[in-house]
Amino acid sequence: QKEVEQNSGPLSVPEGAIASLNCTYSDRGSQSFFWYRQYSGKSPELIMFIYSNGDKEDGRFTAQLNKASQYVSLLIRDSQPSDSATYLCAVYGNQFYFGTGTSLTVIP
Amino acid sequence: DAGITQSPRHKVTETGTPVTLRCHQTENHRYMYWYRQDPGHGLRLIHYSYGVKDTDKGEVSDGYSVSRSKTEDFLLTLESATSSQTSVYFCAISWTGGYNEQFFGPGTRLTVL
């Protein structure tokens, strides 16, 4: 079993819609959770991080964490074509583990 | 952009040859990391450093060694490159071990023939 699991997609949503990206992790002792965006051929860049159960909002992005279910998600509201990228979930327990990423395409 | 550079950016080498990749930062971050990224596997941690001369193994450390003699430089060495080490290698830095974001370098594409 992988430490961090993501649906690889591809996920396609129309422009203006909400994109929902999901991630599960296996280490119940994990402490911090990150979402990165990676454009093709580029390096990952941070979108959000979350430490506590519940929701954290930053502009069009909302991260949701449920430690009991070992589940973290990212919602992108009012999706734009520029949001088309691969989204990586990262989890820190005793070291960083990344999921394989979910490819998102926003259709104009 | 965080001040992280990687060199070389591209390298083609032959099986059995030694290879050293360099990561250089100008941000004075304590932690530095080496990852490899492969299709179907995502980013996997190879080694990391939490200070000068302080390093530890990550998820996929076999066949790799690292050194950090200065805060700003973190070297990754493949003692005898194999085709399975063909990958894109990313360096990352962070202030703390797991409670701050990591800033990633531009990556090095390594091909082992």
Short mmCIF file of C-alpha atoms in Angstrom, two decimals:
data_model
loop_
_atom_site.label_atom_id
_atom_site.label_comp_id
_atom_site.label_asym_id
_atom_site.label_seq_id
_atom_site.Cartn_x
_atom_site.Cartn_y
_atom_site.Cartn_z
CA GLN A 1 0.00 0.00 0.00
CA LYS A 2 1.34 3.40 -0.95
CA GLU A 3 1.73 6.03 1.72
CA VAL A 4 -0.27 8.58 -0.25
CA GLU A 5 -2.91 7.73 -2.84
CA GLN A 6 -4.44 10.01 -5.43
CA ASN A 7 -6.73 9.34 -8.34
CA SER A 8 -4.47 9.91 -11.34
CA GLY A 9 -7.32 11.20 -13.47
CA PRO A 10 -7.41 12.79 -15.88
CA LEU A 11 -10.09 15.01 -14.39
CA SER A 12 -11.84 17.37 -16.78
CA VAL A 13 -14.12 20.21 -15.71
CA PRO A 14 -15.67 23.09 -17.64
CA GLU A 15 -14.44 26.62 -17.01
CA GLY A 16 -16.17 28.14 -13.99
CA ALA A 17 -16.99 24.81 -12.38
CA ILE A 18 -15.66 23.39 -9.10
CA ALA A 19 -12.82 20.89 -9.36
CA SER A 20 -12.51 18.40 -6.52
CA LEU A 21 -9.22 16.59 -5.93
CA ASN A 22 -8.84 13.87 -3.35
CA CYS A 23 -6.00 12.24 -1.45
CA THR A 24 -5.81 9.50 1.18
CA TYR A 25 -2.84 8.63 3.34
CA SER A 26 -1.88 5.58 5.37
CA ASP A 27 0.17 6.95 8.30
CA ARG A 28 -2.25 7.95 11.03
CA GLY A 29 0.55 9.92 12.71
CA SER A 30 0.94 12.29 9.76
CA GLN A 31 1.07 15.88 10.90
CA SER A 32 1.04 18.23 7.94
CA PHE A 33 -0.51 18.13 4.51
CA PHE A 34 0.33 20.03 1.36
CA TRP A 35 -1.10 20.58 -2.10
CA TYR A 36 1.30 21.41 -4.92
CA ARG A 37 0.58 22.30 -8.52
CA GLN A 38 2.92 21.20 -11.28
CA TYR A 39 2.73 22.38 -14.85
CA SER A 40 4.13 20.09 -17.50
CA GLY A 41 7.92 20.29 -17.58
CA LYS A 42 8.06 22.56 -14.54
CA SER A 43 8.78 22.11 -10.85
CA PRO A 44 6.06 21.79 -8.20
CA GLU A 45 4.82 24.95 -6.49
CA LEU A 46 2.83 25.14 -3.28
CA ILE A 47 -0.87 25.96 -3.38
CA MET A 48 -1.84 25.34 0.22
CA PHE A 49 -0.94 23.52 3.40
CA ILE A 50 -3.16 22.42 6.26
CA TYR A 51 -2.40 21.02 9.70
CA SER A 52 -5.72 20.89 11.53
CA ASN A 53 -8.98 19.11 10.87
CA GLY A 54 -11.49 21.16 8.95
CA ASP A 55 -11.33 23.57 6.05
CA LYS A 56 -8.78 26.17 5.07
CA GLU A 57 -9.60 28.67 2.38
CA ASP A 58 -7.28 30.79 0.26
CA GLY A 59 -8.93 32.64 -2.59
CA ARG A 60 -10.46 30.12 -4.98
CA PHE A 61 -8.82 27.19 -3.20
CA THR A 62 -10.11 25.27 -0.19
CA ALA A 63 -8.23 22.45 1.49
CA GLN A 64 -10.19 20.02 3.64
CA LEU A 65 -8.62 17.66 6.16
CA ASN A 66 -10.27 14.75 7.96
CA LYS A 67 -7.67 12.96 10.09
CA ALA A 68 -10.14 10.33 11.34
CA SER A 69 -10.75 9.23 7.76
CA GLN A 70 -7.14 9.95 6.71
CA TYR A 71 -8.39 12.05 3.87
CA VAL A 72 -7.40 15.43 2.47
CA SER A 73 -9.01 17.20 -0.45
CA LEU A 74 -8.57 20.32 -2.54
CA LEU A 75 -11.48 22.24 -4.04
CA ILE A 76 -10.87 24.74 -6.80
CA ARG A 77 -13.79 27.10 -7.32
CA ASP A 78 -14.43 29.01 -10.54
CA SER A 79 -11.89 26.83 -12.36
CA GLN A 80 -9.84 28.58 -15.04
CA PRO A 81 -7.95 27.13 -18.01
CA SER A 82 -4.76 28.27 -16.25
CA ASP A 83 -5.57 25.77 -13.47
CA SER A 84 -4.91 22.94 -15.92
CA ALA A 85 -1.97 21.10 -14.35
CA THR A 86 -1.08 18.10 -12.23
CA TYR A 87 -1.91 18.46 -8.56
CA LEU A 88 0.29 16.69 -6.05
CA CYS A 89 -0.74 15.79 -2.53
CA ALA A 90 2.13 15.62 0.00
CA VAL A 91 1.99 14.32 3.54
CA TYR A 92 4.56 14.71 6.30
CA GLY A 93 4.87 12.23 9.16
CA ASN A 94 8.51 11.37 9.73
CA GLN A 95 9.39 12.35 6.17
CA PHE A 96 7.63 13.68 3.10
CA TYR A 97 5.55 11.38 0.93
CA PHE A 98 3.95 12.52 -2.31
CA GLY A 99 1.08 11.05 -4.25
CA THR A 100 1.43 10.36 -7.95
CA GLY A 101 -0.68 13.40 -8.78
CA THR A 102 -4.04 14.11 -10.40
CA SER A 103 -4.08 15.63 -13.86
CA LEU A 104 -6.69 18.38 -14.17
CA THR A 105 -7.90 19.89 -17.43
CA VAL A 106 -10.20 22.92 -17.39
CA ILE A 107 -12.11 23.16 -20.64
CA PRO A 108 -12.86 26.70 -21.89
CA ASP B 1 11.26 32.55 -7.02
CA ALA B 2 13.27 30.96 -4.23
CA GLY B 3 16.96 31.07 -5.02
CA ILE B 4 17.55 27.45 -5.94
CA THR B 5 19.62 26.32 -8.85
CA GLN B 6 20.45 22.85 -10.05
CA SER B 7 23.31 21.80 -12.26
CA PRO B 8 23.49 20.35 -14.76
CA ARG B 9 19.95 20.79 -16.06
CA HIS B 10 20.33 17.94 -18.52
CA LYS B 11 22.78 15.08 -18.60
CA VAL B 12 23.19 11.94 -20.66
CA THR B 13 25.59 9.36 -19.34
CA GLU B 14 26.42 5.71 -19.72
CA THR B 15 25.75 2.82 -17.39
CA GLY B 16 28.48 2.38 -14.80
CA THR B 17 29.76 5.94 -14.80
CA PRO B 18 29.65 8.16 -11.70
CA VAL B 19 27.37 11.18 -11.78
CA THR B 20 27.10 14.12 -9.40
CA LEU B 21 24.19 16.53 -9.36
CA ARG B 22 24.46 19.83 -7.54
CA CYS B 23 21.84 21.87 -5.75
CA HIS B 24 22.70 25.40 -4.70
CA GLN B 25 20.53 27.73 -2.60
CA THR B 26 20.87 31.38 -1.66
CA GLU B 27 18.03 31.34 0.91
CA ASN B 28 19.94 29.97 3.92
CA HIS B 29 17.27 27.30 4.48
CA ARG B 30 18.28 24.60 6.92
CA TYR B 31 16.65 21.65 5.16
CA MET B 32 17.52 20.41 1.70
CA TYR B 33 16.05 17.44 -0.16
CA TRP B 34 16.66 15.36 -3.25
CA TYR B 35 13.69 13.78 -5.04
CA ARG B 36 13.28 11.81 -8.20
CA GLN B 37 10.12 11.96 -10.29
CA ASP B 38 9.05 9.12 -12.53
CA PRO B 39 5.77 8.44 -14.36
CA GLY B 40 3.49 6.32 -12.21
CA HIS B 41 5.55 6.90 -9.08
CA GLY B 42 5.33 10.59 -8.49
CA LEU B 43 7.94 12.37 -6.39
CA ARG B 44 9.98 10.09 -4.16
CA LEU B 45 12.43 11.26 -1.54
CA ILE B 46 16.00 10.03 -2.02
CA HIS B 47 17.94 11.76 0.76
CA TYR B 48 17.58 14.88 2.82
CA SER B 49 19.78 17.09 4.96
CA TYR B 50 18.90 18.95 8.14
CA GLY B 51 22.19 20.80 8.45
CA VAL B 52 25.79 20.85 7.35
CA LYS B 53 27.10 17.28 7.40
CA ASP B 54 23.72 16.04 8.70
CA THR B 55 21.91 13.80 6.24
CA ASP B 56 19.40 10.97 6.30
CA LYS B 57 17.91 8.46 3.91
CA GLY B 58 14.58 8.77 2.22
CA GLU B 59 12.24 6.31 0.59
CA VAL B 60 14.51 5.35 -2.34
CA SER B 61 18.10 5.88 -1.21
CA ASP B 62 19.73 2.71 -2.59
CA GLY B 63 22.38 3.55 -5.19
CA TYR B 64 22.62 7.19 -4.12
CA SER B 65 24.81 9.12 -1.73
CA VAL B 66 24.76 12.76 -0.67
CA SER B 67 27.01 15.32 0.91
CA ARG B 68 26.52 18.74 2.40
CA SER B 69 29.68 20.56 3.36
CA LYS B 70 28.16 24.06 3.19
CA THR B 71 24.70 25.35 4.00
CA GLU B 72 24.12 26.39 0.42
CA ASP B 73 25.20 23.23 -1.41
CA PHE B 74 23.73 19.72 -1.45
CA LEU B 75 25.28 17.16 -3.76
CA LEU B 76 23.68 13.95 -5.00
CA THR B 77 26.02 11.26 -6.30
CA LEU B 78 25.23 8.16 -8.29
CA GLU B 79 28.36 6.08 -7.74
CA SER B 80 27.70 3.81 -10.71
CA ALA B 81 24.72 4.94 -12.76
CA THR B 82 22.15 2.39 -13.94
CA SER B 83 19.35 2.72 -16.47
CA SER B 84 16.81 2.53 -13.63
CA GLN B 85 18.17 5.86 -12.40
CA THR B 86 17.02 7.62 -15.53
CA SER B 87 14.66 10.22 -14.11
CA VAL B 88 14.01 13.87 -13.39
CA TYR B 89 15.72 14.91 -10.18
CA PHE B 90 14.42 17.78 -8.10
CA CYS B 91 16.13 19.53 -5.24
CA ALA B 92 13.99 21.24 -2.63
CA ILE B 93 14.60 23.45 0.40
CA SER B 94 12.59 24.35 3.47
CA TRP B 95 13.00 26.24 6.75
CA THR B 96 11.85 23.35 8.88
CA GLY B 97 11.45 19.63 8.47
CA GLY B 98 7.77 19.23 7.87
CA TYR B 99 5.83 22.30 8.89
CA ASN B 100 6.70 24.68 6.10
CA GLU B 101 6.46 24.48 2.37
CA GLN B 102 9.26 23.14 0.28
CA PHE B 103 10.58 25.27 -2.55
CA PHE B 104 11.67 23.24 -5.54
CA GLY B 105 14.52 23.81 -7.93
CA PRO B 106 14.06 23.65 -11.72
CA GLY B 107 15.02 19.96 -11.96
CA THR B 108 17.72 17.93 -13.71
CA ARG B 109 16.81 15.48 -16.43
CA LEU B 110 19.20 12.55 -16.27
CA THR B 111 19.35 9.85 -18.92
CA VAL B 112 21.45 6.74 -18.32
CA LEU B 113 22.08 4.75 -21.49
#
